[in-house]
Coordinates of C-alpha atoms in Angstrom, one line a residue:
M2 CA 0.0 0.0 0.0
K3 CA 1.4 3.4 -0.9
T4 CA 2.8 5.4 1.9
I5 CA 0.7 8.3 2.9
R6 CA 2.4 11.7 2.1
N7 CA 4.5 12.7 5.1
I8 CA 3.6 16.4 4.3
L9 CA 0.6 15.8 6.5
I10 CA 1.8 14.8 10.0
I11 CA -1.2 13.4 11.7
L12 CA -1.5 14.4 15.3
M13 CA -4.6 14.2 17.4
V14 CA -6.0 17.5 18.7
G15 CA -9.2 16.2 20.3
I16 CA -9.5 12.6 21.5
C17 CA -12.9 11.0 21.7
L18 CA -12.8 8.9 24.9
I19 CA -14.4 5.5 24.6
A20 CA -15.1 3.8 27.9
C21 CA -13.6 0.3 28.3
S22 CA -16.5 -1.4 30.1
S23 CA -19.3 -3.9 29.5
D24 CA -20.6 -1.4 26.9
D25 CA -17.8 -2.6 24.6
T26 CA -19.6 -5.8 24.0
E27 CA -22.7 -3.9 23.0
R28 CA -20.6 -1.7 20.6
E29 CA -19.0 -4.8 19.1
L30 CA -22.4 -6.4 18.4
A31 CA -24.3 -3.3 17.4
N32 CA -23.9 -3.5 13.7
S33 CA -24.0 -7.0 12.2
E34 CA -24.2 -5.5 8.7
I35 CA -20.5 -4.5 9.0
A36 CA -19.9 -8.2 8.9
A37 CA -17.4 -10.8 9.9
P38 CA -14.2 -11.3 8.0
T39 CA -14.3 -12.8 4.5
V40 CA -12.6 -16.0 5.6
Q41 CA -15.0 -18.2 7.5
G42 CA -13.7 -20.8 10.0
K43 CA -10.0 -20.2 10.5
R44 CA -8.9 -16.6 11.0
L45 CA -5.7 -14.9 10.2
V46 CA -4.0 -14.2 13.5
K47 CA -0.3 -13.4 12.6
V48 CA 1.7 -12.0 9.7
K49 CA 5.5 -12.3 10.1
H50 CA 7.8 -10.1 8.0
G51 CA 11.5 -10.5 8.7
E52 CA 12.1 -9.6 12.3
T53 CA 8.8 -7.9 12.7
F54 CA 5.2 -9.3 12.9
T55 CA 1.6 -8.2 13.0
S56 CA -1.0 -9.9 15.2
L57 CA -4.8 -9.7 14.8
E58 CA -7.5 -10.0 17.4
Y59 CA -11.2 -10.5 16.9
N60 CA -14.3 -9.6 18.9
S61 CA -17.2 -11.9 19.7
A62 CA -19.0 -10.9 16.5
G63 CA -16.0 -12.1 14.4
Q64 CA -14.8 -8.5 13.5
I65 CA -11.2 -7.4 13.7
S66 CA -10.9 -5.5 17.0
K67 CA -7.1 -5.0 17.4
V68 CA -4.1 -5.0 15.1
K69 CA -0.7 -5.0 16.9
Y70 CA 2.5 -4.2 15.2
H71 CA 5.5 -5.7 16.8
S72 CA 8.9 -4.3 15.9
K73 CA 12.3 -6.0 16.2
D74 CA 13.3 -3.9 19.2
G75 CA 10.4 -5.4 21.2
T76 CA 8.1 -2.3 21.1
T77 CA 4.5 -2.7 20.0
R78 CA 2.0 -0.3 18.5
E79 CA -1.7 -1.1 18.7
D80 CA -4.6 -0.1 16.5
S81 CA -8.2 -0.7 17.8
Y82 CA -11.6 -0.9 16.1
W83 CA -15.0 -0.2 17.6
Y84 CA -18.2 -1.0 15.7
E85 CA -21.5 0.8 16.1
D86 CA -24.6 1.4 14.0
N87 CA -23.3 2.8 10.6
R88 CA -20.1 3.9 12.3
I89 CA -16.6 2.4 12.9
V90 CA -14.0 4.1 15.1
W91 CA -10.4 3.3 14.4
N92 CA -7.8 4.4 17.0
W93 CA -4.2 4.5 16.0
N94 CA -1.3 6.5 17.5
E95 CA -3.8 8.1 19.9
I96 CA -5.9 9.4 17.0
D97 CA -9.5 8.5 16.5
A98 CA -10.7 8.3 12.9
E99 CA -14.4 7.9 12.4
Y100 CA -15.7 5.9 9.4
R101 CA -19.3 6.6 8.4
M102 CA -21.3 3.8 6.7
K103 CA -24.1 3.9 4.2
E104 CA -25.8 0.8 2.8
G105 CA -23.0 -1.3 4.3
H106 CA -20.1 0.7 2.7
V107 CA -17.8 3.3 4.2
V108 CA -18.6 6.6 2.5
E109 CA -16.5 9.0 4.6
C110 CA -13.7 9.0 7.2
N111 CA -13.0 12.0 9.4
Y112 CA -10.2 13.0 11.9
T113 CA -8.4 16.1 13.1
A114 CA -4.7 16.7 12.3
L115 CA -1.9 19.2 12.4
T116 CA -0.2 20.1 9.1
S117 CA 3.3 19.9 10.6
M118 CA 5.4 19.9 13.8
D119 CA 6.1 23.6 13.5
E120 CA 4.8 26.1 16.1
D121 CA 2.7 27.8 13.4
A122 CA 1.1 24.5 12.2
M123 CA -2.5 24.6 11.3
S124 CA -5.2 22.4 12.9
V125 CA -7.3 20.9 10.1
D126 CA -10.2 18.6 9.8
V127 CA -9.4 15.8 7.3
E128 CA -12.2 14.2 5.4
H129 CA -11.8 11.1 3.1
L130 CA -14.7 10.5 0.7
Y131 CA -15.4 7.1 -1.0
I132 CA -17.6 6.7 -4.1
Y133 CA -19.1 3.4 -5.4
D134 CA -20.7 2.3 -8.7
D135 CA -24.1 0.7 -8.8
G136 CA -22.5 -2.8 -8.4
G137 CA -20.9 -1.9 -5.0
H138 CA -17.4 -1.4 -6.3
L139 CA -15.2 1.4 -5.0
I140 CA -14.4 3.7 -8.0
K141 CA -13.0 6.8 -6.3
H142 CA -11.3 7.9 -3.1
T143 CA -10.4 11.6 -2.4
W144 CA -8.7 13.2 0.6
P145 CA -6.8 16.5 1.3
Y146 CA -3.2 15.4 1.5
D147 CA -1.8 19.0 1.6
F148 CA -3.0 22.3 3.0
T149 CA -1.9 25.7 1.5
E150 CA -2.9 29.3 2.0
E151 CA -5.1 28.9 -1.1
G152 CA -6.9 25.9 0.4
P153 CA -6.5 22.1 0.5
I154 CA -5.0 20.1 -2.3
E155 CA -7.1 17.0 -2.9
E156 CA -5.5 13.7 -3.8
I157 CA -7.7 11.5 -6.0
Y158 CA -7.6 7.7 -6.5
T159 CA -9.6 6.4 -9.4
Y160 CA -10.2 2.6 -9.6
T161 CA -10.9 0.6 -12.7
W162 CA -12.5 -2.8 -12.4
K163 CA -12.7 -5.8 -14.8
D164 CA -14.0 -9.3 -14.1
G165 CA -14.4 -8.6 -10.4
N166 CA -10.8 -7.2 -9.9
I167 CA -9.2 -3.8 -9.7
I168 CA -6.9 -3.7 -12.8
S169 CA -5.8 -0.1 -12.7
V170 CA -5.5 2.8 -10.2
L171 CA -4.8 6.4 -11.3
V172 CA -3.6 8.9 -8.8
S173 CA -4.0 12.6 -9.4
D174 CA -4.5 15.8 -7.4
T175 CA -6.3 19.1 -7.8
S176 CA -3.0 21.1 -8.0
E177 CA -2.4 19.5 -11.5
D178 CA -5.9 20.0 -12.8
T179 CA -6.5 16.3 -11.9
I180 CA -4.0 15.1 -14.6
P181 CA -2.9 11.6 -13.5
R182 CA 0.6 11.6 -12.0
E183 CA 0.9 8.0 -10.9
E184 CA -0.6 4.7 -12.2
Y185 CA -0.8 1.2 -10.8
D186 CA -1.4 -1.7 -13.3
I187 CA -2.5 -5.0 -11.6
K188 CA -2.5 -8.5 -13.0
Y189 CA -4.1 -11.4 -11.2
T190 CA -3.6 -15.1 -10.5
S191 CA -6.4 -17.7 -10.4
I192 CA -6.1 -18.0 -6.6
E193 CA -9.2 -16.9 -4.7
N194 CA -8.7 -13.8 -2.6
N195 CA -9.1 -14.7 1.1
I196 CA -6.5 -12.4 2.8
P197 CA -6.2 -8.7 3.5
F198 CA -4.3 -6.8 0.7
F199 CA -1.7 -5.6 3.2
F200 CA 1.1 -6.2 0.8
T201 CA -0.2 -5.0 -2.6
Y202 CA 0.9 -1.3 -2.5
F203 CA -2.0 0.1 -4.4
Y204 CA -4.7 0.4 -1.7
S205 CA -5.2 3.9 -0.3
Y206 CA -7.5 2.8 2.5
D207 CA -7.6 0.6 5.6
V208 CA -6.8 -3.0 4.4
Y209 CA -8.3 -4.7 7.5
L210 CA -11.7 -3.0 7.0
E211 CA -11.4 -3.8 3.3
W212 CA -11.0 -7.5 4.3
Q213 CA -14.3 -7.2 6.0
S214 CA -15.9 -5.8 2.8
C215 CA -16.4 -2.4 4.4
F216 CA -15.2 -0.7 1.2
G217 CA -17.7 -2.5 -1.1
K218 CA -17.0 -5.7 -3.1
R219 CA -13.5 -7.2 -2.8
C220 CA -11.3 -8.3 -5.6
K221 CA -12.0 -11.9 -6.4
K222 CA -8.5 -13.1 -7.0
L223 CA -5.0 -12.5 -5.5
P224 CA -2.6 -10.3 -7.6
Q225 CA 0.1 -11.8 -9.7
S226 CA 1.9 -8.4 -10.1
V227 CA 1.5 -4.7 -9.4
T228 CA 3.4 -2.2 -11.6
Y229 CA 3.8 1.4 -10.3
M230 CA 4.5 4.1 -12.9
N231 CA 5.4 7.7 -12.2
L232 CA 3.7 9.5 -15.1
T233 CA 5.2 13.0 -14.5
M234 CA 8.9 12.0 -15.0
E235 CA 10.4 12.3 -18.5
P236 CA 13.5 10.5 -19.8
P237 CA 16.3 10.3 -19.2
W238 CA 15.5 9.3 -15.6
E239 CA 18.7 10.4 -13.9
W240 CA 17.2 10.3 -10.5
G241 CA 14.4 8.6 -8.7
V242 CA 12.4 5.6 -9.9
H243 CA 10.1 5.9 -12.9
S244 CA 8.5 2.4 -12.4
I245 CA 8.7 -0.6 -10.1
T246 CA 7.0 -4.0 -10.5
H247 CA 6.1 -6.2 -7.5
I248 CA 5.7 -9.9 -8.4
F249 CA 3.9 -12.2 -6.0
N250 CA 4.3 -15.9 -5.3
Y251 CA 2.1 -17.8 -2.9
I252 CA 2.2 -21.0 -0.9
L253 CA -1.1 -22.4 0.2
E254 CA -2.1 -25.1 2.7
D255 CA -5.6 -26.4 2.9
G256 CA -6.7 -23.5 0.6
L257 CA -5.2 -20.8 2.8
V258 CA -2.2 -18.6 2.0
T259 CA 0.6 -19.4 4.4
K260 CA 3.5 -17.6 2.7
I261 CA 3.9 -14.8 0.2
A262 CA 7.2 -13.9 -1.5
V263 CA 7.3 -10.4 -3.1
E264 CA 10.0 -9.6 -5.6
S265 CA 10.3 -5.9 -6.4
I266 CA 12.2 -4.8 -9.5
D267 CA 12.6 -1.1 -10.5
D268 CA 13.4 0.4 -13.9
K269 CA 17.1 0.7 -13.0
G270 CA 17.5 -3.0 -12.5
N271 CA 17.5 -2.9 -8.6
S272 CA 15.6 -5.7 -6.9
S273 CA 14.6 -6.8 -3.5
L274 CA 12.7 -9.7 -1.9
D275 CA 10.2 -9.6 0.9
V276 CA 8.7 -12.7 2.5
Y277 CA 5.5 -12.8 4.6
E278 CA 4.5 -15.8 6.7
L279 CA 0.8 -16.1 7.7
E280 CA -0.6 -18.0 10.6
W281 CA -4.3 -19.1 10.9
W282 CA -6.3 -20.2 13.9

């Protein structure tokens, strides 16, 4: 998944306090429409990547309630999810982001942020908007990734679907008259998609809520490759990367993915390999 622009350093200004009591159970069960994970039976509980790993916990309704990120130095960061009627609250790094639902889909996400660490930083309200087609497929995601004296600059993700899969993502922003500056081209395997797309680089939204179908219909298959292209660079490309391709190989046991090897090759011939190990329970 593409790294969010570090030009917007997200810091919580007002924290919505959610009591940790017996009311939590009522919150967890309040909205059955938000649904259990796509995988029925065994649940993904751990993803190991090198010396780090991510662990997942579920509430009594079968929804993801906590995601813990364990670093190699022994520190842990925890994200939490609360589910209510037509609303999901995601807490990460002491920030509460509120997702609003309509007809079972997330249509907006709101949180408060500071534009930088400077003393003169602005406090801003950030709003993500999500648009779907009549078939329930996400086709557009917009959010203000930069704030200027003239106003916010919106980043726009446009998704193209074919045969039940996202085959292309165009990224543009309002500072360039919405001319696409980046593109992701995705090809697919014949393997059924039953895992979060935490490794696919082209999702611009919460992959764990995506796994629970909160952002409309999911891609039917797992990706074979994802190619990123910078559309604003012109040859010769003396600096930076114009394009990079990620190639995925999977190992399955009893129909579940247990290992993913991701080879990344850029247009300068540089390559790297990342291996993810998945545990189910």
